[in-house]
PDB file of C-alpha atoms in Angstrom:
ATOM      1  CA  MET A 248      90.219 126.665 177.940  1.00 61.00           C
ATOM      2  CA  MET A 249      90.595 129.958 176.025  1.00 60.00           C
ATOM      3  CA  SER A 250      94.376 129.610 175.908  1.00 62.00           C
ATOM      4  CA  SER A 251      93.972 126.106 174.455  1.00 59.00           C
ATOM      5  CA  LEU A 252      91.794 127.521 171.684  1.00 56.00           C
ATOM      6  CA  LEU A 253      94.312 130.238 170.879  1.00 55.00           C
ATOM      7  CA  ILE A 254      97.216 127.805 170.842  1.00 58.00           C
ATOM      8  CA  GLY A 255      95.193 125.467 168.565  1.00 56.00           C
ATOM      9  CA  CYS A 256      94.398 128.282 166.144  1.00 55.00           C
ATOM     10  CA  SER A 257      98.007 129.351 165.867  1.00 53.00           C
ATOM     11  CA  THR A 258      99.130 125.745 165.372  1.00 54.00           C
ATOM     12  CA  PHE A 259      96.824 125.281 162.381  1.00 52.00           C
ATOM     13  CA  LYS A 260      97.600 128.791 161.068  1.00 51.00           C
ATOM     14  CA  LEU A 261      93.917 129.662 160.612  1.00 49.00           C
ATOM     15  CA  ASP A 262      94.574 133.375 160.806  1.00 47.00           C
ATOM     16  CA  THR A 263      97.454 133.465 158.310  1.00 51.00           C
ATOM     17  CA  VAL A 264      97.049 135.631 155.198  1.00 52.00           C
ATOM     18  CA  ASP A 265      98.347 134.067 151.992  1.00 54.00           C
ATOM     19  CA  ASP A 266      99.681 136.511 149.354  1.00 55.00           C
ATOM     20  CA  ASN A 267      99.918 134.167 146.364  1.00 57.00           C
ATOM     21  CA  VAL A 268      97.961 136.455 144.011  1.00 55.00           C
ATOM     22  CA  ALA A 269     100.150 138.920 142.119  1.00 57.00           C
ATOM     23  CA  TYR A 270      98.003 142.033 142.379  1.00 54.00           C
ATOM     24  CA  ARG A 271     100.934 144.372 141.720  1.00 56.00           C
ATOM     25  CA  GLY A 272     101.357 142.969 138.220  1.00 59.00           C
ATOM     26  CA  SER A 273      97.728 143.426 137.218  1.00 62.00           C
ATOM     27  CA  LYS A 274      96.842 145.653 134.271  1.00 66.00           C
ATOM     28  CA  SER A 275      93.799 147.676 133.250  1.00 67.00           C
ATOM     29  CA  VAL A 276      91.405 146.079 130.809  1.00 65.00           C
ATOM     30  CA  LYS A 277      88.934 147.570 128.372  1.00 68.00           C
ATOM     31  CA  ALA A 278      85.421 148.231 129.772  1.00 65.00           C
ATOM     32  CA  LEU A 279      82.708 145.807 128.752  1.00 63.00           C
ATOM     33  CA  ALA A 280      80.110 147.123 126.304  1.00 66.00           C
ATOM     34  CA  ILE A 281      76.405 146.432 126.648  1.00 64.00           C
ATOM     35  CA  PRO A 282      75.386 144.079 123.841  1.00 67.00           C
ATOM     36  CA  PRO A 283      73.056 145.486 121.156  1.00 73.00           C
ATOM     37  CA  GLY A 284      69.340 145.100 121.877  1.00 69.00           C
ATOM     38  CA  LEU A 285      69.658 145.295 125.661  1.00 66.00           C
ATOM     39  CA  SER A 286      68.601 148.337 127.668  1.00 61.00           C
ATOM     40  CA  THR A 287      69.287 149.832 131.099  1.00 56.00           C
ATOM     41  CA  PRO A 288      66.622 150.447 133.757  1.00 56.00           C
ATOM     42  CA  ASP A 289      65.166 153.981 134.106  1.00 58.00           C
ATOM     43  CA  PHE A 290      66.329 154.555 137.668  1.00 56.00           C
ATOM     44  CA  ASP A 291      69.982 153.534 137.236  1.00 55.00           C
ATOM     45  CA  PRO A 292      72.310 154.033 134.270  1.00 53.00           C
ATOM     46  CA  THR A 293      74.033 150.669 134.761  1.00 54.00           C
ATOM     47  CA  PHE A 294      73.094 147.515 132.947  1.00 51.00           C
ATOM     48  CA  ALA A 295      70.650 145.305 134.868  1.00 50.00           C
ATOM     49  CA  VAL A 296      71.693 141.672 134.895  1.00 51.00           C
ATOM     50  CA  ALA A 297      68.866 139.156 134.970  1.00 51.00           C
ATOM     51  CA  PRO A 298      68.620 137.770 138.528  1.00 46.00           C
ATOM     52  CA  GLN A 299      69.822 134.266 139.272  1.00 45.00           C
ATOM     53  CA  GLU A 300      67.233 131.765 140.476  1.00 43.00           C
ATOM     54  CA  SER A 301      69.231 131.158 143.666  1.00 40.00           C
ATOM     55  CA  SER A 302      69.102 134.866 144.663  1.00 48.00           C
ATOM     56  CA  GLY A 303      65.297 134.838 144.703  1.00 56.00           C
ATOM     57  CA  GLY A 304      65.213 137.586 142.079  1.00 74.00           C
ATOM     58  CA  ARG A 305      65.934 140.391 144.567  1.00 85.00           C
ATOM     59  CA  GLN A 306      67.536 143.474 143.062  1.00 91.00           C
ATOM     60  CA  VAL A 307      68.855 146.239 145.306  1.00 94.00           C
ATOM     61  CA  LYS A 308      70.528 149.483 144.130  1.00 94.00           C
ATOM     62  CA  ILE A 309      71.401 152.870 145.552  1.00 94.00           C
ATOM     63  CA  ILE A 310      69.865 155.689 143.505  1.00 93.00           C
ATOM     64  CA  LYS A 311      69.686 159.498 143.703  1.00 91.00           C
ATOM     65  CA  LEU A 312      66.270 161.022 144.368  1.00 87.00           C
ATOM     66  CA  ASP A 313      65.113 164.224 142.656  1.00 86.00           C
ATOM     67  CA  ASP A 314      66.164 166.267 145.708  1.00 87.00           C
ATOM     68  CA  GLY A 315      69.736 164.870 145.504  1.00 87.00           C
ATOM     69  CA  THR A 316      69.542 162.508 148.486  1.00 89.00           C
ATOM     70  CA  ASN A 317      70.423 158.844 148.164  1.00 93.00           C
ATOM     71  CA  ALA A 318      67.913 156.037 148.576  1.00 94.00           C
ATOM     72  CA  ILE A 319      67.729 152.290 148.065  1.00 95.00           C
ATOM     73  CA  ALA A 320      65.564 151.004 145.202  1.00 95.00           C
ATOM     74  CA  THR A 321      64.515 147.351 145.249  1.00 94.00           C
ATOM     75  CA  ASN A 322      61.976 145.111 143.556  1.00 93.00           C
ATOM     76  CA  GLU A 323      61.048 143.545 146.905  1.00 93.00           C
ATOM     77  CA  ALA A 324      57.524 144.198 148.268  1.00 93.00           C
ATOM     78  CA  PRO A 325      57.296 147.161 150.686  1.00 93.00           C
ATOM     79  CA  LEU A 326      55.798 145.048 153.484  1.00 93.00           C
ATOM     80  CA  GLU A 327      58.671 142.563 153.241  1.00 93.00           C
ATOM     81  CA  VAL A 328      61.227 145.406 153.344  1.00 94.00           C
ATOM     82  CA  TRP A 329      59.402 146.952 156.328  1.00 93.00           C
ATOM     83  CA  LYS A 330      59.494 143.647 158.245  1.00 93.00           C
ATOM     84  CA  ARG A 331      63.184 143.041 157.436  1.00 93.00           C
ATOM     85  CA  LEU A 332      64.167 146.545 158.608  1.00 94.00           C
ATOM     86  CA  GLU A 333      63.143 145.725 162.179  1.00 92.00           C
ATOM     87  CA  THR A 334      65.919 143.116 162.237  1.00 91.00           C
ATOM     88  CA  LEU A 335      68.460 144.921 160.042  1.00 92.00           C
ATOM     89  CA  LEU A 336      68.437 148.374 161.692  1.00 92.00           C
ATOM     90  CA  PRO A 337      69.769 147.135 165.053  1.00 89.00           C
ATOM     91  CA  ASN A 338      72.558 145.352 163.140  1.00 87.00           C
ATOM     92  CA  LEU A 339      73.663 148.812 161.940  1.00 87.00           C
ATOM     93  CA  ASN A 340      73.990 149.986 165.560  1.00 85.00           C
ATOM     94  CA  LEU A 341      70.671 151.860 165.229  1.00 89.00           C
ATOM     95  CA  ARG A 342      68.193 151.731 168.081  1.00 89.00           C
ATOM     96  CA  ILE A 343      64.551 151.851 167.050  1.00 91.00           C
ATOM     97  CA  GLN A 344      62.849 154.602 169.026  1.00 90.00           C
ATOM     98  CA  ASN A 345      59.520 154.545 167.212  1.00 92.00           C
ATOM     99  CA  LYS A 346      57.887 152.821 164.270  1.00 93.00           C
ATOM    100  CA  ASP A 347      54.840 154.064 162.409  1.00 93.00           C
ATOM    101  CA  ALA A 348      53.376 151.392 160.143  1.00 91.00           C
ATOM    102  CA  GLU A 349      50.852 153.798 158.595  1.00 91.00           C
ATOM    103  CA  LYS A 350      53.602 156.141 157.405  1.00 92.00           C
ATOM    104  CA  ALA A 351      56.066 153.248 156.886  1.00 93.00           C
ATOM    105  CA  THR A 352      58.647 155.125 158.963  1.00 94.00           C
ATOM    106  CA  TYR A 353      61.095 154.100 161.657  1.00 95.00           C
ATOM    107  CA  THR A 354      62.650 156.720 163.927  1.00 93.00           C
ATOM    108  CA  VAL A 355      66.068 155.435 164.925  1.00 92.00           C
ATOM    109  CA  LEU A 356      68.797 156.595 167.274  1.00 90.00           C
ATOM    110  CA  TYR A 357      72.482 156.409 166.422  1.00 88.00           C
ATOM    111  CA  ASN A 358      75.383 157.237 168.681  1.00 77.00           C
ATOM    112  CA  SER A 359      78.631 157.678 166.747  1.00 66.00           C
ATOM    113  CA  GLY A 360      80.505 156.784 169.924  1.00 61.00           C
ATOM    114  CA  ASP A 361      78.774 153.393 170.075  1.00 50.00           C
ATOM    115  CA  ASP A 362      81.016 150.395 169.639  1.00 45.00           C
ATOM    116  CA  SER A 363      79.925 146.790 169.859  1.00 40.00           C
ATOM    117  CA  PHE A 364      82.643 146.148 172.454  1.00 34.00           C
ATOM    118  CA  ILE A 365      82.202 149.333 174.488  1.00 36.00           C
ATOM    119  CA  PRO A 366      78.707 149.707 175.973  1.00 41.00           C
ATOM    120  CA  ARG A 367      76.935 153.077 175.794  1.00 44.00           C
ATOM    121  CA  LYS A 368      76.706 155.076 178.973  1.00 47.00           C
ATOM    122  CA  GLY A 369      73.719 153.920 180.945  1.00 52.00           C
ATOM    123  CA  TRP A 370      74.102 150.279 179.935  1.00 52.00           C
ATOM    124  CA  ILE A 371      73.873 149.129 183.578  1.00 56.00           C
ATOM    125  CA  ASN A 372      70.572 150.984 183.964  1.00 55.00           C
ATOM    126  CA  ARG A 373      69.271 149.340 180.774  1.00 52.00           C
ATOM    127  CA  ALA A 374      70.438 145.896 181.953  1.00 60.00           C
ATOM    128  CA  LEU A 375      68.521 146.408 185.213  1.00 61.00           C
ATOM    129  CA  GLY A 376      65.457 147.639 183.279  1.00 56.00           C
ATOM    130  CA  LEU A 377      65.720 151.182 184.675  1.00 53.00           C
ATOM    131  CA  GLU A 378      66.351 152.801 181.276  1.00 50.00           C
ATOM    132  CA  LYS A 379      64.709 151.793 178.005  1.00 52.00           C
ATOM    133  CA  GLU A 380      66.726 151.153 174.825  1.00 55.00           C
ATOM    134  CA  ASN A 381      64.887 153.907 172.967  1.00 56.00           C
ATOM    135  CA  THR A 382      65.760 156.626 175.509  1.00 64.00           C
ATOM    136  CA  VAL A 383      67.250 159.585 173.652  1.00 64.00           C
ATOM    137  CA  ASN A 384      70.611 160.734 175.028  1.00 71.00           C
ATOM    138  CA  GLU A 385      72.019 164.180 174.330  1.00 72.00           C
ATOM    139  CA  ASP A 386      74.708 162.809 172.017  1.00 74.00           C
ATOM    140  CA  ASP A 387      72.354 160.596 169.993  1.00 84.00           C
ATOM    141  CA  GLU A 388      71.735 161.357 166.339  1.00 89.00           C
ATOM    142  CA  VAL A 389      68.139 160.846 165.211  1.00 91.00           C
ATOM    143  CA  TYR A 390      67.310 159.530 161.722  1.00 93.00           C
ATOM    144  CA  SER A 391      64.061 158.692 159.941  1.00 94.00           C
ATOM    145  CA  VAL A 392      64.057 155.510 157.882  1.00 95.00           C
ATOM    146  CA  LYS A 393      61.217 155.625 155.354  1.00 95.00           C
ATOM    147  CA  VAL A 394      59.824 152.970 153.032  1.00 95.00           C
ATOM    148  CA  ALA A 395      57.817 154.053 149.976  1.00 94.00           C
ATOM    149  CA  ARG A 396      56.506 152.416 146.806  1.00 93.00           C
ATOM    150  CA  LYS A 397      56.205 153.901 143.334  1.00 91.00           C
ATOM    151  CA  GLU A 398      55.095 151.742 140.428  1.00 88.00           C
ATOM    152  CA  ASN A 399      56.948 148.421 140.936  1.00 88.00           C
ATOM    153  CA  VAL A 400      59.865 149.840 142.913  1.00 92.00           C
ATOM    154  CA  THR A 401      60.195 149.998 146.715  1.00 94.00           C
ATOM    155  CA  PHE A 402      62.372 152.813 148.034  1.00 95.00           C
ATOM    156  CA  VAL A 403      64.132 153.052 151.406  1.00 95.00           C
ATOM    157  CA  GLY A 404      65.648 156.321 152.566  1.00 94.00           C
ATOM    158  CA  ILE A 405      67.543 157.361 155.691  1.00 94.00           C
ATOM    159  CA  PHE A 406      66.983 161.019 156.475  1.00 93.00           C
ATOM    160  CA  PRO A 407      68.876 163.048 159.093  1.00 92.00           C
ATOM    161  CA  GLU A 408      66.838 164.609 161.904  1.00 90.00           C
ATOM    162  CA  LYS A 409      68.179 165.835 165.317  1.00 82.00           C
ATOM    163  CA  ASN A 410      72.020 166.115 165.553  1.00 84.00           C
ATOM    164  CA  ALA A 411      72.266 163.857 162.486  1.00 88.00           C
ATOM    165  CA  LYS A 412      74.804 164.118 159.684  1.00 88.00           C
ATOM    166  CA  PRO A 413      73.919 163.473 156.021  1.00 91.00           C
ATOM    167  CA  ALA A 414      77.288 161.732 155.469  1.00 90.00           C
ATOM    168  CA  ILE A 415      76.480 159.218 158.217  1.00 90.00           C
ATOM    169  CA  ALA A 416      73.029 158.659 156.667  1.00 91.00           C
ATOM    170  CA  ASP A 417      74.731 157.791 153.361  1.00 92.00           C
ATOM    171  CA  LYS A 418      77.124 155.362 155.073  1.00 92.00           C
ATOM    172  CA  LEU A 419      74.244 153.686 156.913  1.00 92.00           C
ATOM    173  CA  LEU A 420      72.298 153.484 153.653  1.00 94.00           C
ATOM    174  CA  ALA A 421      75.224 151.802 151.883  1.00 93.00           C
ATOM    175  CA  GLN A 422      75.494 149.205 154.660  1.00 93.00           C
ATOM    176  CA  LEU A 423      71.716 148.681 154.682  1.00 94.00           C
ATOM    177  CA  LYS A 424      71.879 148.035 150.916  1.00 93.00           C
ATOM    178  CA  LEU A 425      74.352 145.216 151.478  1.00 91.00           C
ATOM    179  CA  ASP A 426      72.145 143.739 154.201  1.00 91.00           C
ATOM    180  CA  LEU A 427      69.012 143.950 152.038  1.00 91.00           C
ATOM    181  CA  GLU A 428      70.783 142.080 149.216  1.00 88.00           C
ATOM    182  CA  LEU A 429      71.127 138.995 151.418  1.00 84.00           C
TER     183      LEU A 429
END
C-alpha cells in the first residue's frame, strides 16, 4: 500500500519545486516611512499595525528585557497564555517536569539530542510505564518558562537553568512566538 502511495505522488508531481519566480533579478527598494500622526508602541521600536478582525486581535512580539534577555510580549490574557503553553511546550520538544500555577512557571526539560524520529534513551521504559516523562536524565537541559503581566502586556520568558544554554533558550523563544501567533 505504501509503495502505491509513493508511486501516486510521483505521478502527480506533488513534491516538485517550481522555480518560476525570478528572485535573482530582484532589486532593493526604499524602506517604507511611518505616516505622520502615527506612533510606535513603547516596548518595540517597530510600527504596530492594527490587528485584523480575523486574527482575533492577538499581537505577539519578541522584546528585550532590562537585563538583556529576550521575552515574548503579547496582548493576550496571562491565563490564556498559561493554558496554551501546556500544549505548545511539548510541540517544541520540551517535556514539562513541573508547573506552578501560583508562580506562573513551568519547569521544562530539553534534550538537544532529541529528534522526533529517534526516541530518547529509556523510551521502552516510558512506554511500559516504568519511567515517567518528566524524569531528568543527565544530558537534559532544564529551563524555566515564566508568564508575567505588567499593565496590559503579558510576558513569556524562557530562562536557562541546569545544563541549559541561553542560545537554545532564544531559539525556543522564537519558535514559541510563532506558535503563540496562531
